[in-house]
């Protein structure tokens, strides 16, 4: 037996409890008695008996990753060999069948050890592909490439029995050559869930295939499902083969591959005639339309042979399952509409009910001839099924409600679930039209008709059919080529109710916004709208304590997490020990309760919510969800990864674990790690390095009872390696640094006194604390008329400053008197000056600046104060606003992303601006617009980027959330007319109303101690010789820079003292908003002319104060001080740029 022992360099694996793939007694050459042989995973165990294996004793273990299997040609016995580098093992089975089974199992094990998981991991990105499409077994690694389903190994064997025409079985791990990028994308797009919505559209729960089903039942189920199409979804709209073929030709030129799959497997001919002599097959039509996935699907089904789907017989079967005639005793209950809520009274009446010929009649008893009442099912607008049982004196009953157009509501109850299902299906079948029959297959709670508007047509209300299933709103809209669609209600970005006046009557409208898609709905009556609204709000709310049951953002991150992260990012990056400080337990509990009730309505605000309470809320939420964010199942894997010394290999393991997390966990982890990575990049300010952050978050991310050093190390690893773990591009990291440097200029908002800007602390004496407003301000560089260094002003901007205030303050600083007919405004300039947008005088300045972080090159953006329109053209446009509501003309048009068949060139289109919406028509004869864009939802810029190759120099750029529109006019007059019309449509006017004085900042000048921060002022007389020569003076050598910097604070103190004396000498000083004039950046001081000081109203006081100061009588800052200070700061700036 010693010869059979494994060599020492072969590590012995641990025996696992996983079920063996093959086991039994075999003869082993060189050993007299039969031995117990077991194949488990990638190893073959050889033991004397099965009992020895169970207790852990064995002869040897053969690793299959270095082995090969060979069939031995012996006439007497059925033998085979396992060949390894160190030994060959010769086995003999009792029969040829057993030998072949062993050889096949061993070869499969070898193939598994050599397999590539890349394809499987990509296809598993679709969560539904992680379970077998047939038996729901986890981690299936086989697929039928023509049926578009991912299946497990056991089901794959039965798929092969269908034949290659019906099911082409391939491995996700071993058949790497077959898996093209298009085929992988096809499986990700369709996925098992969508595929089974067709293949198992009529599958009952008692007919499902269990994971442990025997081979014969598995084969029967797969044959019925795919070969016979017994469970397939019915294609009711197409009655004949010709109709199916015609529909197939129309479907292959679109993106929806699922529709093509349904038509093809319902009997359409993959090689049918298209009527096009050049593109004669559906495949060629798809190629012409550039539909890669359609081509891939049709290619793998070019030899598929599925029988015609008998739509008529299927329709009959559907009718049989939901009979048109029903009669049974039901409970008829009272409905209390006074409070618009259901109320079951103590007295319930059992009535004999009959559904026949579209009418539901209820009788006193089955012997009664005359009904007590009758309901016209054609008048039903909503059917509600209550999931909870209602308890009466008669016991528990299952209820459903019927809402009629005549504003009547009927409440019925059944004693059994199957009875209620039978009645609700029959009723729904009568009032749901054919175009919405797909809704009938859902396990809905609500189904019915509503009026709707969507972003494609905001002019008229249309009818649509809606159904609520769990947290999803399914709908079929009344439009051309309309298909079933759905909105994930927990992912809604907005859910609000408003009122409109229609036909003189006030009606309520519900607005739903999900990932940029907007839907307006309202009911037929107040009753049905109230019940729909309540159901949608309930389905959209948090349901339970599971992460995926929370209200989610468009990125699948819980809103509570996003809100807390955003608040901390804005107000806490510069706060010391940001995540180590504890919050008030009562405040934290209240915040958690508010978020749980309705996370969308919770708005965290500085001054109202304390930073410590928000950080504690985030940690508490992650600690209290049902499963840890990193999942308790993966806990040992996270910890064991620390045993890997090589950092790259350890990060690779982390990446694998992250990919196995549920989608919501994965998205939430990515958002949290991005935030913590951002926080640690500011650790010099907030003292929160990766280790401290890991100490704060390891408990809540793992949800363990006690914190261990291993848990902290894992979280620290995740934070440090965030960029590699989540494939973050270096541009994004660079952008994060820009945002951090931008955000950290904000002060702590938790008290009246806070630390000053880095700028101030670097040039001001330490004994002069900075008094700031509680909201916090930001230093912003603004240019006047042109972007040149000598035209810049650094001004402190508050979070509430409007563009009109900024304009007034800058004009005051520059001593520019604007004439009555001049229109000065703030321009937002981006794309290196190619695009510019005048801000409306009411727009928030800081909000626009913070949006620059999303630009490809934020540093290219700036603010410029300059003239836009004189009052001559400006005011007439305001006057026209009330008289002319339509603007129309031909313009050159281009869109990104491009959706025009003509390609990516500018095309001439006819544009009409009417009632706040811009309509695009092909020409003046068009009655239906090709596109439309609400102007209030867009940003409007003058100019078009050069890389768009505009045909003229007079362009407009319209940015919306999803589209970029580029318009080119024939001349400047046309450009300004269109711009003004669009601008007025957005803001009602472009000029402050007559009689309204331009608004100036009302805040007092911020002070440093007793010093007022005001612009440094030059003498209005001809400049002193030293000052004029300073422009041509050279900078001193770098060796003298340190000495100059040492004296910097003293020089600035001298400036401050001069300004203090000057301030005392004035009794009436012009007030400007918190201004510091600097040159080029926030670290350099520059000189600007200021308005002449007004004469003192109290000459005596002024004279007395003048006698107390050693300054000259002209009360101006000495020119040599200005020159020296400017020179030192220029050097400081140069050194800063070099470092």
PDB file of C-alpha atoms in Angstrom, residues 639-898:
ATOM      1  CA  UNK A 639     -11.765  36.303   6.293  1.00  0.00           C
ATOM      2  CA  UNK A 640      -9.896  33.462   4.577  1.00  0.00           C
ATOM      3  CA  UNK A 641      -8.797  35.831   1.797  1.00  0.00           C
ATOM      4  CA  UNK A 642      -6.465  37.487   4.319  1.00  0.00           C
ATOM      5  CA  UNK A 643      -4.334  34.325   4.245  1.00  0.00           C
ATOM      6  CA  UNK A 644      -3.289  35.293   0.724  1.00  0.00           C
ATOM      7  CA  UNK A 645      -0.088  37.292   1.116  1.00  0.00           C
ATOM      8  CA  UNK A 646       0.093  38.551  -2.455  1.00  0.00           C
ATOM      9  CA  UNK A 647      -2.022  41.709  -2.590  1.00  0.00           C
ATOM     10  CA  UNK A 648      -3.003  41.351  -6.261  1.00  0.00           C
ATOM     11  CA  UNK A 649      -4.241  37.817  -5.705  1.00  0.00           C
ATOM     12  CA  UNK A 650      -6.115  38.902  -2.567  1.00  0.00           C
ATOM     13  CA  UNK A 651      -7.811  41.728  -4.468  1.00  0.00           C
ATOM     14  CA  UNK A 652      -8.752  39.259  -7.211  1.00  0.00           C
ATOM     15  CA  UNK A 653     -10.466  37.086  -4.601  1.00  0.00           C
ATOM     16  CA  UNK A 654     -12.309  40.096  -3.213  1.00  0.00           C
ATOM     17  CA  UNK A 655     -13.507  40.899  -6.746  1.00  0.00           C
ATOM     18  CA  UNK A 656     -14.856  37.368  -7.112  1.00  0.00           C
ATOM     19  CA  UNK A 657     -16.752  37.633  -3.826  1.00  0.00           C
ATOM     20  CA  UNK A 658     -18.199  41.006  -4.819  1.00  0.00           C
ATOM     21  CA  UNK A 659     -19.495  39.580  -8.100  1.00  0.00           C
ATOM     22  CA  UNK A 660     -21.351  36.860  -6.203  1.00  0.00           C
ATOM     23  CA  UNK A 661     -23.218  39.365  -4.015  1.00  0.00           C
ATOM     24  CA  UNK A 662     -26.906  40.037  -4.789  1.00  0.00           C
ATOM     25  CA  UNK A 663     -27.313  43.011  -7.169  1.00  0.00           C
ATOM     26  CA  UNK A 664     -28.574  45.447  -4.533  1.00  0.00           C
ATOM     27  CA  UNK A 665     -25.816  44.445  -2.105  1.00  0.00           C
ATOM     28  CA  UNK A 666     -23.234  44.855  -4.842  1.00  0.00           C
ATOM     29  CA  UNK A 667     -24.501  48.297  -5.867  1.00  0.00           C
ATOM     30  CA  UNK A 668     -24.741  49.442  -2.245  1.00  0.00           C
ATOM     31  CA  UNK A 669     -21.242  48.215  -1.452  1.00  0.00           C
ATOM     32  CA  UNK A 670     -19.878  50.066  -4.494  1.00  0.00           C
ATOM     33  CA  UNK A 671     -21.562  53.308  -3.420  1.00  0.00           C
ATOM     34  CA  UNK A 672     -20.377  52.960   0.185  1.00  0.00           C
ATOM     35  CA  UNK A 673     -16.783  52.112  -0.760  1.00  0.00           C
ATOM     36  CA  UNK A 674     -16.656  55.056  -3.154  1.00  0.00           C
ATOM     37  CA  UNK A 675     -17.782  57.310  -0.322  1.00  0.00           C
ATOM     38  CA  UNK A 676     -15.291  55.902   2.195  1.00  0.00           C
ATOM     39  CA  UNK A 677     -12.520  56.134  -0.383  1.00  0.00           C
ATOM     40  CA  UNK A 678     -13.434  59.784  -0.855  1.00  0.00           C
ATOM     41  CA  UNK A 679     -13.451  60.356   2.915  1.00  0.00           C
ATOM     42  CA  UNK A 680     -10.013  58.821   3.441  1.00  0.00           C
ATOM     43  CA  UNK A 681      -8.545  61.014   0.702  1.00  0.00           C
ATOM     44  CA  UNK A 682      -9.314  63.939   3.030  1.00  0.00           C
ATOM     45  CA  UNK A 683      -7.814  62.191   6.081  1.00  0.00           C
ATOM     46  CA  UNK A 684      -5.351  65.037   6.690  1.00  0.00           C
ATOM     47  CA  UNK A 685      -8.381  67.150   7.548  1.00  0.00           C
ATOM     48  CA  UNK A 686     -10.866  64.671   9.031  1.00  0.00           C
ATOM     49  CA  UNK A 687      -8.382  62.176  10.578  1.00  0.00           C
ATOM     50  CA  UNK A 688     -10.332  59.292   9.045  1.00  0.00           C
ATOM     51  CA  UNK A 689      -7.717  57.106   7.376  1.00  0.00           C
ATOM     52  CA  UNK A 690      -8.719  53.677   5.966  1.00  0.00           C
ATOM     53  CA  UNK A 691      -8.014  51.957   9.274  1.00  0.00           C
ATOM     54  CA  UNK A 692     -10.220  54.304  11.289  1.00  0.00           C
ATOM     55  CA  UNK A 693     -12.999  53.956   8.713  1.00  0.00           C
ATOM     56  CA  UNK A 694     -12.669  50.182   8.839  1.00  0.00           C
ATOM     57  CA  UNK A 695     -12.923  50.301  12.639  1.00  0.00           C
ATOM     58  CA  UNK A 696     -16.141  52.293  12.304  1.00  0.00           C
ATOM     59  CA  UNK A 697     -17.784  50.102   9.646  1.00  0.00           C
ATOM     60  CA  UNK A 698     -16.596  46.511  10.117  1.00  0.00           C
ATOM     61  CA  UNK A 699     -19.235  45.710  12.750  1.00  0.00           C
ATOM     62  CA  UNK A 700     -22.171  46.908  10.659  1.00  0.00           C
ATOM     63  CA  UNK A 701     -20.923  45.465   7.350  1.00  0.00           C
ATOM     64  CA  UNK A 702     -20.362  41.975   8.803  1.00  0.00           C
ATOM     65  CA  UNK A 703     -23.027  42.164  11.552  1.00  0.00           C
ATOM     66  CA  UNK A 704     -20.923  40.160  13.984  1.00  0.00           C
ATOM     67  CA  UNK A 705     -21.202  40.320  17.747  1.00  0.00           C
ATOM     68  CA  UNK A 706     -17.595  41.270  18.372  1.00  0.00           C
ATOM     69  CA  UNK A 707     -15.154  43.189  16.248  1.00  0.00           C
ATOM     70  CA  UNK A 708     -12.062  41.249  15.204  1.00  0.00           C
ATOM     71  CA  UNK A 709      -8.851  42.475  13.654  1.00  0.00           C
ATOM     72  CA  UNK A 710      -9.509  40.282  10.600  1.00  0.00           C
ATOM     73  CA  UNK A 711     -12.830  42.022   9.921  1.00  0.00           C
ATOM     74  CA  UNK A 712     -11.151  45.408  10.197  1.00  0.00           C
ATOM     75  CA  UNK A 713      -8.386  44.296   7.837  1.00  0.00           C
ATOM     76  CA  UNK A 714     -10.902  43.164   5.210  1.00  0.00           C
ATOM     77  CA  UNK A 715     -12.796  46.467   5.258  1.00  0.00           C
ATOM     78  CA  UNK A 716      -9.534  48.401   5.175  1.00  0.00           C
ATOM     79  CA  UNK A 717      -8.486  46.352   2.136  1.00  0.00           C
ATOM     80  CA  UNK A 718     -11.773  47.121   0.388  1.00  0.00           C
ATOM     81  CA  UNK A 719     -11.394  50.859   0.988  1.00  0.00           C
ATOM     82  CA  UNK A 720      -7.756  51.034  -0.090  1.00  0.00           C
ATOM     83  CA  UNK A 721      -8.335  48.931  -3.217  1.00  0.00           C
ATOM     84  CA  UNK A 722     -11.656  50.514  -4.199  1.00  0.00           C
ATOM     85  CA  UNK A 723     -10.287  51.665  -7.575  1.00  0.00           C
ATOM     86  CA  UNK A 724      -9.193  48.149  -8.582  1.00  0.00           C
ATOM     87  CA  UNK A 725     -12.137  46.282  -7.083  1.00  0.00           C
ATOM     88  CA  UNK A 726     -14.739  48.311  -8.936  1.00  0.00           C
ATOM     89  CA  UNK A 727     -12.757  49.086 -12.118  1.00  0.00           C
ATOM     90  CA  UNK A 728     -12.741  52.828 -11.507  1.00  0.00           C
ATOM     91  CA  UNK A 729     -11.091  54.793 -14.296  1.00  0.00           C
ATOM     92  CA  UNK A 730      -8.275  57.155 -13.409  1.00  0.00           C
ATOM     93  CA  UNK A 731     -10.330  60.037 -14.804  1.00  0.00           C
ATOM     94  CA  UNK A 732     -12.982  59.313 -12.190  1.00  0.00           C
ATOM     95  CA  UNK A 733     -10.366  59.346  -9.439  1.00  0.00           C
ATOM     96  CA  UNK A 734      -9.028  62.625 -10.750  1.00  0.00           C
ATOM     97  CA  UNK A 735     -12.562  63.972 -10.841  1.00  0.00           C
ATOM     98  CA  UNK A 736     -13.053  62.871  -7.225  1.00  0.00           C
ATOM     99  CA  UNK A 737      -9.955  64.833  -6.208  1.00  0.00           C
ATOM    100  CA  UNK A 738     -11.332  67.913  -7.943  1.00  0.00           C
ATOM    101  CA  UNK A 739     -14.682  67.509  -6.200  1.00  0.00           C
ATOM    102  CA  UNK A 740     -13.015  66.943  -2.839  1.00  0.00           C
ATOM    103  CA  UNK A 741     -10.930  70.078  -3.156  1.00  0.00           C
ATOM    104  CA  UNK A 742     -14.101  71.889  -4.140  1.00  0.00           C
ATOM    105  CA  UNK A 743     -16.264  70.513  -1.344  1.00  0.00           C
ATOM    106  CA  UNK A 744     -13.716  70.866   1.439  1.00  0.00           C
ATOM    107  CA  UNK A 745     -13.877  74.633   1.021  1.00  0.00           C
ATOM    108  CA  UNK A 746     -17.247  74.404   2.747  1.00  0.00           C
ATOM    109  CA  UNK A 747     -17.213  74.968   6.477  1.00  0.00           C
ATOM    110  CA  UNK A 748     -18.612  72.934   9.311  1.00  0.00           C
ATOM    111  CA  UNK A 749     -22.223  74.000   9.516  1.00  0.00           C
ATOM    112  CA  UNK A 750     -22.826  72.885  13.063  1.00  0.00           C
ATOM    113  CA  UNK A 751     -22.016  76.123  14.831  1.00  0.00           C
ATOM    114  CA  UNK A 752     -21.659  79.873  14.397  1.00  0.00           C
ATOM    115  CA  UNK A 753     -17.854  79.671  14.499  1.00  0.00           C
ATOM    116  CA  UNK A 754     -15.966  77.390  12.185  1.00  0.00           C
ATOM    117  CA  UNK A 755     -12.559  76.978  10.709  1.00  0.00           C
ATOM    118  CA  UNK A 756     -11.709  79.360   7.907  1.00  0.00           C
ATOM    119  CA  UNK A 757     -10.927  78.437   4.345  1.00  0.00           C
ATOM    120  CA  UNK A 758      -7.489  77.037   3.710  1.00  0.00           C
ATOM    121  CA  UNK A 759      -6.907  80.205   1.742  1.00  0.00           C
ATOM    122  CA  UNK A 760      -7.551  82.443   4.743  1.00  0.00           C
ATOM    123  CA  UNK A 761      -5.604  80.340   7.217  1.00  0.00           C
ATOM    124  CA  UNK A 762      -2.543  80.499   4.965  1.00  0.00           C
ATOM    125  CA  UNK A 763      -2.354  84.300   4.795  1.00  0.00           C
ATOM    126  CA  UNK A 764      -4.019  85.599   7.949  1.00  0.00           C
ATOM    127  CA  UNK A 765      -2.689  85.789  11.507  1.00  0.00           C
ATOM    128  CA  UNK A 766      -3.705  82.897  13.715  1.00  0.00           C
ATOM    129  CA  UNK A 767      -5.239  85.220  16.341  1.00  0.00           C
ATOM    130  CA  UNK A 768      -7.899  86.438  13.891  1.00  0.00           C
ATOM    131  CA  UNK A 769     -10.707  83.821  13.863  1.00  0.00           C
ATOM    132  CA  UNK A 770     -13.021  83.813  10.868  1.00  0.00           C
ATOM    133  CA  UNK A 771     -16.675  84.595  11.490  1.00  0.00           C
ATOM    134  CA  UNK A 772     -18.802  82.823   8.907  1.00  0.00           C
ATOM    135  CA  UNK A 773     -22.478  82.185   8.336  1.00  0.00           C
ATOM    136  CA  UNK A 774     -23.929  78.931   9.504  1.00  0.00           C
ATOM    137  CA  UNK A 775     -24.698  77.853   5.933  1.00  0.00           C
ATOM    138  CA  UNK A 776     -21.076  78.125   4.784  1.00  0.00           C
ATOM    139  CA  UNK A 777     -19.690  79.847   1.689  1.00  0.00           C
ATOM    140  CA  UNK A 778     -17.422  78.994  -1.200  1.00  0.00           C
ATOM    141  CA  UNK A 779     -14.745  81.065  -2.931  1.00  0.00           C
ATOM    142  CA  UNK A 780     -15.401  81.341  -6.654  1.00  0.00           C
ATOM    143  CA  UNK A 781     -13.380  83.022  -9.375  1.00  0.00           C
ATOM    144  CA  UNK A 782     -15.514  85.219 -11.635  1.00  0.00           C
ATOM    145  CA  UNK A 783     -14.368  87.073 -14.753  1.00  0.00           C
ATOM    146  CA  UNK A 784     -15.672  90.397 -16.034  1.00  0.00           C
ATOM    147  CA  UNK A 785     -16.319  90.674 -19.800  1.00  0.00           C
ATOM    148  CA  UNK A 786     -13.514  88.282 -20.800  1.00  0.00           C
ATOM    149  CA  UNK A 787     -11.507  85.421 -19.345  1.00  0.00           C
ATOM    150  CA  UNK A 788      -8.193  87.091 -18.654  1.00  0.00           C
ATOM    151  CA  UNK A 789      -6.126  87.176 -15.442  1.00  0.00           C
ATOM    152  CA  UNK A 790      -6.512  90.914 -14.988  1.00  0.00           C
ATOM    153  CA  UNK A 791     -10.302  90.602 -15.260  1.00  0.00           C
ATOM    154  CA  UNK A 792     -10.806  88.062 -12.460  1.00  0.00           C
ATOM    155  CA  UNK A 793     -12.475  88.565  -9.102  1.00  0.00           C
ATOM    156  CA  UNK A 794     -12.534  85.960  -6.344  1.00  0.00           C
ATOM    157  CA  UNK A 795     -15.824  86.348  -4.501  1.00  0.00           C
ATOM    158  CA  UNK A 796     -17.371  84.474  -1.631  1.00  0.00           C
ATOM    159  CA  UNK A 797     -20.615  82.853  -2.805  1.00  0.00           C
ATOM    160  CA  UNK A 798     -23.263  81.721  -0.346  1.00  0.00           C
ATOM    161  CA  UNK A 799     -25.498  78.677  -0.991  1.00  0.00           C
ATOM    162  CA  UNK A 800     -28.481  80.968  -1.599  1.00  0.00           C
ATOM    163  CA  UNK A 801     -26.876  83.570  -3.846  1.00  0.00           C
ATOM    164  CA  UNK A 802     -28.734  84.200  -7.114  1.00  0.00           C
ATOM    165  CA  UNK A 803     -27.237  85.245 -10.430  1.00  0.00           C
ATOM    166  CA  UNK A 804     -28.769  88.729 -10.120  1.00  0.00           C
ATOM    167  CA  UNK A 805     -27.055  89.256  -6.761  1.00  0.00           C
ATOM    168  CA  UNK A 806     -23.696  88.105  -8.107  1.00  0.00           C
ATOM    169  CA  UNK A 807     -23.987  90.443 -11.100  1.00  0.00           C
ATOM    170  CA  UNK A 808     -24.781  93.443  -8.895  1.00  0.00           C
ATOM    171  CA  UNK A 809     -21.929  92.710  -6.506  1.00  0.00           C
ATOM    172  CA  UNK A 810     -19.319  92.240  -9.236  1.00  0.00           C
ATOM    173  CA  UNK A 811     -20.415  95.397 -11.068  1.00  0.00           C
ATOM    174  CA  UNK A 812     -20.123  97.266  -7.765  1.00  0.00           C
ATOM    175  CA  UNK A 813     -16.639  95.903  -7.120  1.00  0.00           C
ATOM    176  CA  UNK A 814     -15.501  96.871 -10.629  1.00  0.00           C
ATOM    177  CA  UNK A 815     -17.209 100.276 -10.300  1.00  0.00           C
ATOM    178  CA  UNK A 816     -19.212  99.647 -13.484  1.00  0.00           C
ATOM    179  CA  UNK A 817     -22.372 101.686 -13.777  1.00  0.00           C
ATOM    180  CA  UNK A 818     -24.811  99.812 -16.013  1.00  0.00           C
ATOM    181  CA  UNK A 819     -27.109 101.920 -18.147  1.00  0.00           C
ATOM    182  CA  UNK A 820     -30.827 101.444 -18.223  1.00  0.00           C
ATOM    183  CA  UNK A 821     -30.693  99.788 -21.638  1.00  0.00           C
ATOM    184  CA  UNK A 822     -27.814  97.429 -20.776  1.00  0.00           C
ATOM    185  CA  UNK A 823     -28.469  93.869 -19.701  1.00  0.00           C
ATOM    186  CA  UNK A 824     -25.565  92.491 -17.640  1.00  0.00           C
ATOM    187  CA  UNK A 825     -25.796  88.896 -16.538  1.00  0.00           C
ATOM    188  CA  UNK A 826     -23.737  85.890 -15.433  1.00  0.00           C
ATOM    189  CA  UNK A 827     -22.654  83.531 -18.214  1.00  0.00           C
ATOM    190  CA  UNK A 828     -21.804  79.907 -17.509  1.00  0.00           C
ATOM    191  CA  UNK A 829     -19.030  79.083 -20.000  1.00  0.00           C
ATOM    192  CA  UNK A 830     -18.053  75.444 -20.646  1.00  0.00           C
ATOM    193  CA  UNK A 831     -16.205  73.315 -23.212  1.00  0.00           C
ATOM    194  CA  UNK A 832     -13.277  75.763 -23.329  1.00  0.00           C
ATOM    195  CA  UNK A 833     -15.538  78.633 -24.312  1.00  0.00           C
ATOM    196  CA  UNK A 834     -17.386  76.839 -27.126  1.00  0.00           C
ATOM    197  CA  UNK A 835     -20.665  76.859 -25.197  1.00  0.00           C
ATOM    198  CA  UNK A 836     -22.040  79.618 -22.989  1.00  0.00           C
ATOM    199  CA  UNK A 837     -25.316  80.059 -21.172  1.00  0.00           C
ATOM    200  CA  UNK A 838     -26.672  83.237 -19.573  1.00  0.00           C
ATOM    201  CA  UNK A 839     -28.036  82.436 -16.119  1.00  0.00           C
ATOM    202  CA  UNK A 840     -31.482  83.746 -15.340  1.00  0.00           C
ATOM    203  CA  UNK A 841     -31.341  86.376 -12.620  1.00  0.00           C
ATOM    204  CA  UNK A 842     -33.160  84.020 -10.212  1.00  0.00           C
ATOM    205  CA  UNK A 843     -30.925  80.968 -10.766  1.00  0.00           C
ATOM    206  CA  UNK A 844     -28.824  79.708  -7.871  1.00  0.00           C
ATOM    207  CA  UNK A 845     -25.147  80.306  -8.651  1.00  0.00           C
ATOM    208  CA  UNK A 846     -23.607  77.626  -6.446  1.00  0.00           C
ATOM    209  CA  UNK A 847     -25.938  74.950  -7.779  1.00  0.00           C
ATOM    210  CA  UNK A 848     -24.680  75.599 -11.327  1.00  0.00           C
ATOM    211  CA  UNK A 849     -21.049  75.521 -10.203  1.00  0.00           C
ATOM    212  CA  UNK A 850     -21.434  72.169  -8.449  1.00  0.00           C
ATOM    213  CA  UNK A 851     -22.805  70.689 -11.679  1.00  0.00           C
ATOM    214  CA  UNK A 852     -19.408  71.243 -13.285  1.00  0.00           C
ATOM    215  CA  UNK A 853     -18.131  68.139 -11.518  1.00  0.00           C
ATOM    216  CA  UNK A 854     -20.004  66.035 -14.102  1.00  0.00           C
ATOM    217  CA  UNK A 855     -18.204  67.676 -17.046  1.00  0.00           C
ATOM    218  CA  UNK A 856     -15.366  65.799 -18.804  1.00  0.00           C
ATOM    219  CA  UNK A 857     -13.067  68.750 -18.078  1.00  0.00           C
ATOM    220  CA  UNK A 858     -14.435  70.771 -15.131  1.00  0.00           C
ATOM    221  CA  UNK A 859     -11.430  73.110 -15.128  1.00  0.00           C
ATOM    222  CA  UNK A 860     -12.501  74.481 -18.509  1.00  0.00           C
ATOM    223  CA  UNK A 861     -15.714  75.912 -17.031  1.00  0.00           C
ATOM    224  CA  UNK A 862     -15.975  79.409 -15.605  1.00  0.00           C
ATOM    225  CA  UNK A 863     -18.339  82.288 -14.864  1.00  0.00           C
ATOM    226  CA  UNK A 864     -18.144  85.534 -16.835  1.00  0.00           C
ATOM    227  CA  UNK A 865     -20.134  88.712 -16.145  1.00  0.00           C
ATOM    228  CA  UNK A 866     -20.892  90.536 -19.401  1.00  0.00           C
ATOM    229  CA  UNK A 867     -23.592  92.188 -21.447  1.00  0.00           C
ATOM    230  CA  UNK A 868     -26.059  89.954 -23.188  1.00  0.00           C
ATOM    231  CA  UNK A 869     -28.966  91.822 -24.788  1.00  0.00           C
ATOM    232  CA  UNK A 870     -29.641  95.514 -24.622  1.00  0.00           C
ATOM    233  CA  UNK A 871     -33.051  96.562 -23.406  1.00  0.00           C
ATOM    234  CA  UNK A 872     -33.938  97.264 -27.028  1.00  0.00           C
ATOM    235  CA  UNK A 873     -34.234  93.591 -27.994  1.00  0.00           C
ATOM    236  CA  UNK A 874     -34.650  92.304 -24.441  1.00  0.00           C
ATOM    237  CA  UNK A 875     -37.796  94.053 -23.342  1.00  0.00           C
ATOM    238  CA  UNK A 876     -39.734  93.520 -26.556  1.00  0.00           C
ATOM    239  CA  UNK A 877     -39.242  89.787 -26.109  1.00  0.00           C
ATOM    240  CA  UNK A 878     -40.717  90.059 -22.671  1.00  0.00           C
ATOM    241  CA  UNK A 879     -43.688  91.906 -24.083  1.00  0.00           C
ATOM    242  CA  UNK A 880     -44.093  89.310 -26.817  1.00  0.00           C
ATOM    243  CA  UNK A 881     -44.223  86.588 -24.245  1.00  0.00           C
ATOM    244  CA  UNK A 882     -47.859  87.285 -23.503  1.00  0.00           C
ATOM    245  CA  UNK A 883     -48.800  87.918 -27.117  1.00  0.00           C
ATOM    246  CA  UNK A 884     -46.858  85.393 -29.188  1.00  0.00           C
ATOM    247  CA  UNK A 885     -46.917  81.820 -27.883  1.00  0.00           C
ATOM    248  CA  UNK A 886     -45.631  80.051 -31.022  1.00  0.00           C
ATOM    249  CA  UNK A 887     -42.198  80.232 -32.659  1.00  0.00           C
ATOM    250  CA  UNK A 888     -41.523  78.158 -35.786  1.00  0.00           C
ATOM    251  CA  UNK A 889     -38.927  77.850 -38.550  1.00  0.00           C
ATOM    252  CA  UNK A 890     -36.582  75.445 -40.324  1.00  0.00           C
ATOM    253  CA  UNK A 891     -33.316  74.678 -38.504  1.00  0.00           C
ATOM    254  CA  UNK A 892     -30.378  72.343 -39.033  1.00  0.00           C
ATOM    255  CA  UNK A 893     -30.652  69.557 -36.463  1.00  0.00           C
ATOM    256  CA  UNK A 894     -28.425  66.867 -34.982  1.00  0.00           C
ATOM    257  CA  UNK A 895     -28.958  64.619 -31.968  1.00  0.00           C
ATOM    258  CA  UNK A 896     -26.807  62.608 -29.596  1.00  0.00           C
ATOM    259  CA  UNK A 897     -27.276  59.718 -29.325  1.00  0.00           C
ATOM    260  CA  UNK A 898     -28.173  59.812 -33.021  1.00  0.00           C
TER     261      UNK A 898
END
